Amino acid sequence: MQRARIIKSTGSWYMAELTNGTVVACRVKGKFRQKNIRSTNPVAVGDWVGIDGAEGEWVINTIEERSNYIVRKSVNLSHESHIIASNLDLAIVVATMKDPVTFPAFIDRFCTAAEIFHIPVAVVFNKIDLLNEEERALLDNFMDVYKTLGYESVACSSVTNEGISDVERLLKNKVSLFSGHSGVGKSSLINCIDSGLDLRTGVVSSAHRTGQHTTTFAEMHKLSIGGYIVDTPGIRGFGMIDVTKEELAGYFPEMRKLLPECKFYNCMHMNEPGCAVKKALQEGLIAPTRYNSYVGMYENNNEETFRT
Ligand code: GDP
Ligand code: ZN
């Protein structure tokens, strides 16, 4: 048996990269049962598997435990999930202060979802060539919010190349997901870093195919600097946040550590007396943008957002 990583899936067959770099096509034989998850696909892009093969007929026999994975609930309410990708080292959200504006709520929702999926987060602010001195100072302050949370945060421009080495440092030798609004410069950034990369959909596709019954299969693209970008066509952001409203604050790192200090064990940190989160907000220990994002997500109480 050989160890390999799944780099592409079509649903019926897979491309797996052996540890020596050779890529082989393989199939699944029999049934896999993963712990705690009913998924429509037994093997996902990013999975480390054990394969056996003779004369080009490679078969996946084992799957190693996943360190994390992103899932989509299937549309048919069968309670089955579709695993989009697994074993991600980093989830990057690309944001811009202008052209287009990326609102803090979008960045924070991404960070929260990544926390829920147990994926480390980085925030990349692109198009800094468009900022004047004052705007640049505002951005530096805003970036500090994320740095304080332990999230890597870098500023760059794919036009002037400023900060591109920092983006490379983030991506190097990691399996990364690249996300962000359309037009923030995801394709331009990837192109700056690896002009040979040919992504089908312009990185993490921002084309939102609503109401369509599309099954999406991710693909890992090798970077010349080392590492991989996971391309997830048709998927925007992380989709549903699979937690209850009560659990939400636990995925905001700056709130998580304060939760035991709230007077009420079931405090939602809205207007309850003795709330340690509100106190920290008033004392300037929690960024207002972060708290606002929490409230926005909390109040967005629909099935799309929360598990009920
Ligand atoms: P994507 O939709 O996120 O992949 O964004 P693109 O890479 O297609 O870029 C959208 C537009 O922004 C294009 O016109 C790019 O030329 C432009 N763009 C990308 N990066 C930068 C940047 O750093 N500065 C400026 N001024 N424009 C940029
Ligand atoms: Zn509270």
XYZ file of C-alpha atoms and ligand atoms in Angstrom:
337
model
C 0.000 0.000 0.000
C 1.160 3.534 -0.782
C 0.314 6.818 0.876
C -1.154 9.445 -1.427
C -3.139 12.656 -1.312
C -6.302 13.211 -3.315
C -5.826 16.289 -5.466
C -8.855 16.004 -7.716
C -12.210 14.291 -7.650
C -14.907 13.834 -10.225
C -17.217 11.755 -8.087
C -16.453 8.420 -9.689
C -12.686 8.528 -9.892
C -9.902 10.456 -8.240
C -6.444 11.787 -8.939
C -4.011 11.005 -6.158
C -0.490 12.294 -5.722
C 1.953 9.785 -4.302
C 4.583 10.970 -1.846
C 7.156 10.866 -4.678
C 5.077 13.370 -6.670
C 3.632 10.924 -9.207
C -0.050 11.479 -9.901
C -2.241 8.443 -10.528
C -5.922 7.901 -11.228
C -7.748 5.721 -8.727
C -11.137 4.461 -7.721
C -12.940 3.542 -4.541
C -13.853 -0.055 -3.988
C -16.471 -1.017 -1.459
C -17.845 1.319 1.154
C -16.173 3.744 3.478
C -17.697 4.755 6.729
C -16.331 7.913 8.266
C -16.886 8.604 11.899
C -19.687 11.078 12.717
C -20.326 12.088 9.173
C -22.753 10.917 6.537
C -21.431 12.203 3.289
C -22.410 11.714 -0.295
C -18.768 11.437 -1.270
C -16.587 8.950 0.563
C -13.316 10.549 -0.463
C -12.626 14.276 -0.707
C -9.923 16.453 -2.197
C -7.212 16.860 0.433
C -7.705 13.400 1.912
C -4.656 11.327 2.665
C -5.378 7.813 1.508
C -3.771 4.439 1.208
C -3.861 3.063 -2.321
C -2.976 -0.253 -3.870
C -2.360 -0.708 -7.518
C -1.340 -3.053 -10.235
C -0.952 -2.150 -13.883
C -2.453 1.302 -13.471
C -5.541 0.057 -11.639
C -5.238 1.973 -8.407
C -7.756 1.448 -5.650
C -8.284 3.541 -2.533
C -8.389 1.241 0.458
C -8.020 3.480 3.488
C -8.570 7.111 4.433
C -6.570 8.779 7.167
C -8.424 10.815 9.748
C -9.058 14.383 8.567
C -7.621 17.295 10.549
C -10.504 19.414 9.239
C -12.940 19.550 6.349
C -15.461 21.844 4.730
C -18.898 20.419 4.049
C -22.034 21.387 2.241
C -25.374 20.067 3.302
C -26.955 18.397 0.342
C -29.899 20.197 -1.173
C -32.273 17.267 -0.911
C -32.507 17.442 2.908
C -31.339 13.872 3.253
C -29.067 15.057 6.074
C -26.151 13.927 4.056
C -23.215 16.197 3.526
C -20.896 16.739 0.641
C -17.307 17.109 1.743
C -15.733 19.768 -0.433
C -12.150 19.623 0.788
C -10.182 18.368 3.757
C -6.900 18.844 5.619
C -6.643 22.545 4.885
C -3.710 24.377 6.437
C -5.043 27.851 5.844
C -8.181 29.700 4.790
C -7.370 33.072 3.259
C -9.929 35.795 2.788
C -8.867 38.475 0.332
C -10.370 41.863 1.129
C -10.121 45.403 -0.244
C -10.754 48.787 1.379
C -12.072 50.145 -1.934
C -12.894 48.989 -5.464
C -14.764 47.029 -4.138
C -15.318 47.701 -0.436
C -15.151 44.584 1.687
C -17.177 45.087 4.838
C -15.866 43.857 8.200
C -18.996 41.710 8.538
C -17.906 39.664 5.514
C -14.375 39.164 6.825
C -15.630 38.272 10.293
C -18.178 35.808 8.992
C -15.386 34.092 7.087
C -13.144 34.033 10.164
C -15.945 32.615 12.294
C -16.754 29.918 9.763
C -13.078 28.985 9.563
C -12.979 28.722 13.369
C -15.985 26.432 13.237
C -14.269 24.250 10.637
C -10.991 24.305 12.628
C -9.045 25.959 9.828
C -6.444 28.650 10.576
C -7.331 32.000 9.014
C -5.393 34.766 7.304
C -6.725 38.089 6.025
C -5.050 39.555 2.930
C -5.796 43.178 2.093
C -5.130 43.735 -1.579
C -5.090 46.910 -3.725
C -3.202 48.990 -1.169
C -1.826 50.997 -4.110
C -5.244 52.680 -4.198
C -4.997 54.003 -0.631
C -3.838 57.467 0.412
C -1.833 57.957 3.594
C -4.874 58.403 5.786
C -6.600 55.319 4.410
C -3.407 53.326 4.813
C -3.267 54.310 8.491
C -6.887 53.206 8.916
C -6.063 49.889 7.286
C -3.076 49.354 9.572
C -5.355 49.854 12.587
C -7.934 47.519 11.133
C -5.283 44.877 10.445
C -4.186 45.094 14.065
C -7.656 43.885 15.073
C -6.970 40.598 13.288
C -3.353 40.319 14.375
C -4.467 40.675 17.989
C -6.816 37.742 17.449
C -3.909 35.638 16.258
C -4.957 35.787 12.616
C -2.216 36.552 10.127
C -2.968 39.758 8.280
C -1.029 41.167 5.355
C -1.388 44.149 3.027
C -0.409 43.896 -0.601
C -0.876 45.062 -4.134
C -0.731 42.847 -7.162
C -0.114 46.001 -9.215
C 2.977 47.329 -7.390
C 4.011 43.942 -5.927
C 4.233 45.474 -2.458
C 3.592 42.807 0.163
C 3.471 39.970 -2.364
C 6.361 38.258 -0.582
C 4.201 38.228 2.560
C 1.402 36.508 0.648
C 3.933 33.993 -0.664
C 5.112 33.347 2.865
C 1.504 32.583 3.854
C 0.985 30.154 0.976
C 4.368 28.443 0.873
C 4.183 24.713 1.575
C 0.589 24.897 2.769
C -2.737 23.745 1.432
C -4.715 26.976 1.235
C -8.202 28.018 0.366
C -8.423 31.416 -1.304
C -11.695 33.277 -0.941
C -13.156 36.771 -1.142
C -15.573 38.887 -3.113
C -15.413 39.003 -6.864
C -13.078 41.745 -8.066
C -10.808 41.948 -5.004
C -7.937 40.552 -7.058
C -7.748 36.853 -6.180
C -6.813 35.822 -9.716
C -4.348 38.700 -10.014
C -2.652 37.702 -6.763
C -2.357 34.061 -7.711
C -1.022 35.111 -11.075
C 1.599 37.321 -9.384
C 2.745 34.383 -7.304
C 2.533 31.681 -9.930
C 1.876 32.790 -13.477
C 1.840 29.188 -14.681
C -1.201 28.249 -12.662
C -4.309 27.668 -14.689
C -7.336 27.720 -12.462
C -10.543 26.797 -14.176
C -12.702 29.359 -12.493
C -10.446 32.150 -11.398
C -9.555 30.726 -8.006
C -12.393 30.209 -5.556
C -15.207 30.892 -7.912
C -17.360 33.821 -7.064
C -19.969 32.781 -9.572
C -22.948 32.029 -7.395
C -25.058 29.443 -9.095
C -28.195 29.700 -7.050
C -30.946 27.167 -7.309
C -28.870 24.940 -9.470
C -28.349 21.312 -8.702
C -24.636 21.437 -9.234
C -22.357 19.025 -7.515
C -19.070 20.700 -6.971
C -15.726 19.060 -6.863
C -12.708 20.839 -5.610
C -9.250 20.573 -7.057
C -5.801 21.186 -5.622
C -3.332 23.161 -7.712
C 0.362 22.922 -6.983
C 2.200 26.205 -6.521
C 5.717 26.590 -7.921
C 6.809 28.089 -4.567
C 5.568 24.938 -2.789
C 2.100 24.280 -1.472
C -1.328 24.073 -3.035
C -4.311 26.274 -3.707
C -7.642 24.532 -3.364
C -10.011 25.602 -6.097
C -13.671 25.130 -5.269
C -15.738 26.019 -8.324
C -19.214 27.270 -7.607
C -18.603 27.649 -3.906
C -18.629 31.060 -2.334
C -17.244 31.450 1.150
C -18.103 28.695 3.574
C -21.876 28.732 3.255
C -23.909 27.738 6.259
C -22.450 28.140 9.689
C -23.259 24.912 11.387
C -23.586 26.029 15.001
C -26.440 27.133 17.215
C -26.909 30.794 18.133
C -25.861 29.938 21.649
C -22.527 28.620 20.425
C -21.689 31.557 18.150
C -19.694 33.716 20.601
C -17.436 30.750 21.280
C -16.081 31.109 17.758
C -15.035 34.725 18.280
C -11.644 34.206 19.996
C -11.776 37.523 21.865
C -15.215 36.633 23.269
C -14.526 32.969 23.906
C -12.185 33.642 26.803
C -14.670 36.030 28.466
C -17.704 33.754 28.369
C -17.205 32.243 31.846
C -17.229 35.775 33.284
C -20.734 36.691 32.095
C -23.223 36.811 34.963
C -25.702 34.532 33.215
C -24.519 31.207 31.869
C -26.870 31.633 28.920
C -25.820 35.226 28.238
C -26.072 36.121 24.537
C -24.016 39.295 25.043
C -26.733 41.540 23.691
C -28.234 43.551 26.575
C -27.937 41.267 29.580
C -26.679 42.732 32.858
C -23.237 41.658 34.004
C -22.105 40.765 30.492
C -18.325 40.471 30.295
C -18.371 40.843 26.495
C -20.278 44.155 26.605
C -17.941 45.344 29.361
C -14.876 44.506 27.269
C -16.458 46.297 24.314
C -17.003 49.436 26.417
C -13.432 49.250 27.690
C -12.121 49.072 24.144
C -10.843 45.507 24.516
C -13.142 44.193 21.809
C -13.194 45.979 18.439
C -16.612 47.523 17.694
C -16.476 46.098 14.152
C -16.051 42.593 15.569
C -18.883 43.011 18.054
C -21.122 44.433 15.301
C -20.327 41.416 13.153
C -21.284 39.147 16.028
C -24.614 40.940 16.444
C -25.212 40.860 12.696
C -24.652 37.130 12.549
C -26.642 36.538 15.715
C -29.632 38.458 14.408
C -29.468 36.835 11.005
C -31.532 34.087 12.478
C -32.488 31.870 9.619
C -31.897 28.265 8.773
C -29.272 29.250 6.270
C -27.072 30.526 9.034
C -27.653 28.466 12.122
C -28.256 24.894 12.970
C -31.540 24.646 14.799
P -11.010 38.320 -8.599
O -12.411 38.409 -9.092
O -10.967 38.391 -7.114
O -10.241 37.161 -9.141
O -10.285 39.682 -9.082
P -9.313 39.919 -10.337
O -7.966 39.346 -10.085
O -10.020 39.517 -11.577
O -9.152 41.507 -10.285
C -10.270 42.377 -10.446
C -9.780 43.723 -10.961
O -8.954 44.372 -9.993
C -8.925 43.617 -12.220
O -9.253 44.696 -13.059
C -7.511 43.743 -11.696
O -6.646 44.296 -12.672
C -7.684 44.689 -10.524
N -6.674 44.478 -9.483
C -6.253 43.315 -8.962
N -5.327 43.516 -7.995
C -5.154 44.850 -7.919
C -4.334 45.698 -7.083
O -3.560 45.265 -6.236
N -4.473 47.061 -7.272
C -5.321 47.597 -8.196
N -5.367 48.926 -8.315
N -6.100 46.818 -8.981
C -6.019 45.480 -8.847
Zn -22.330 38.103 27.969
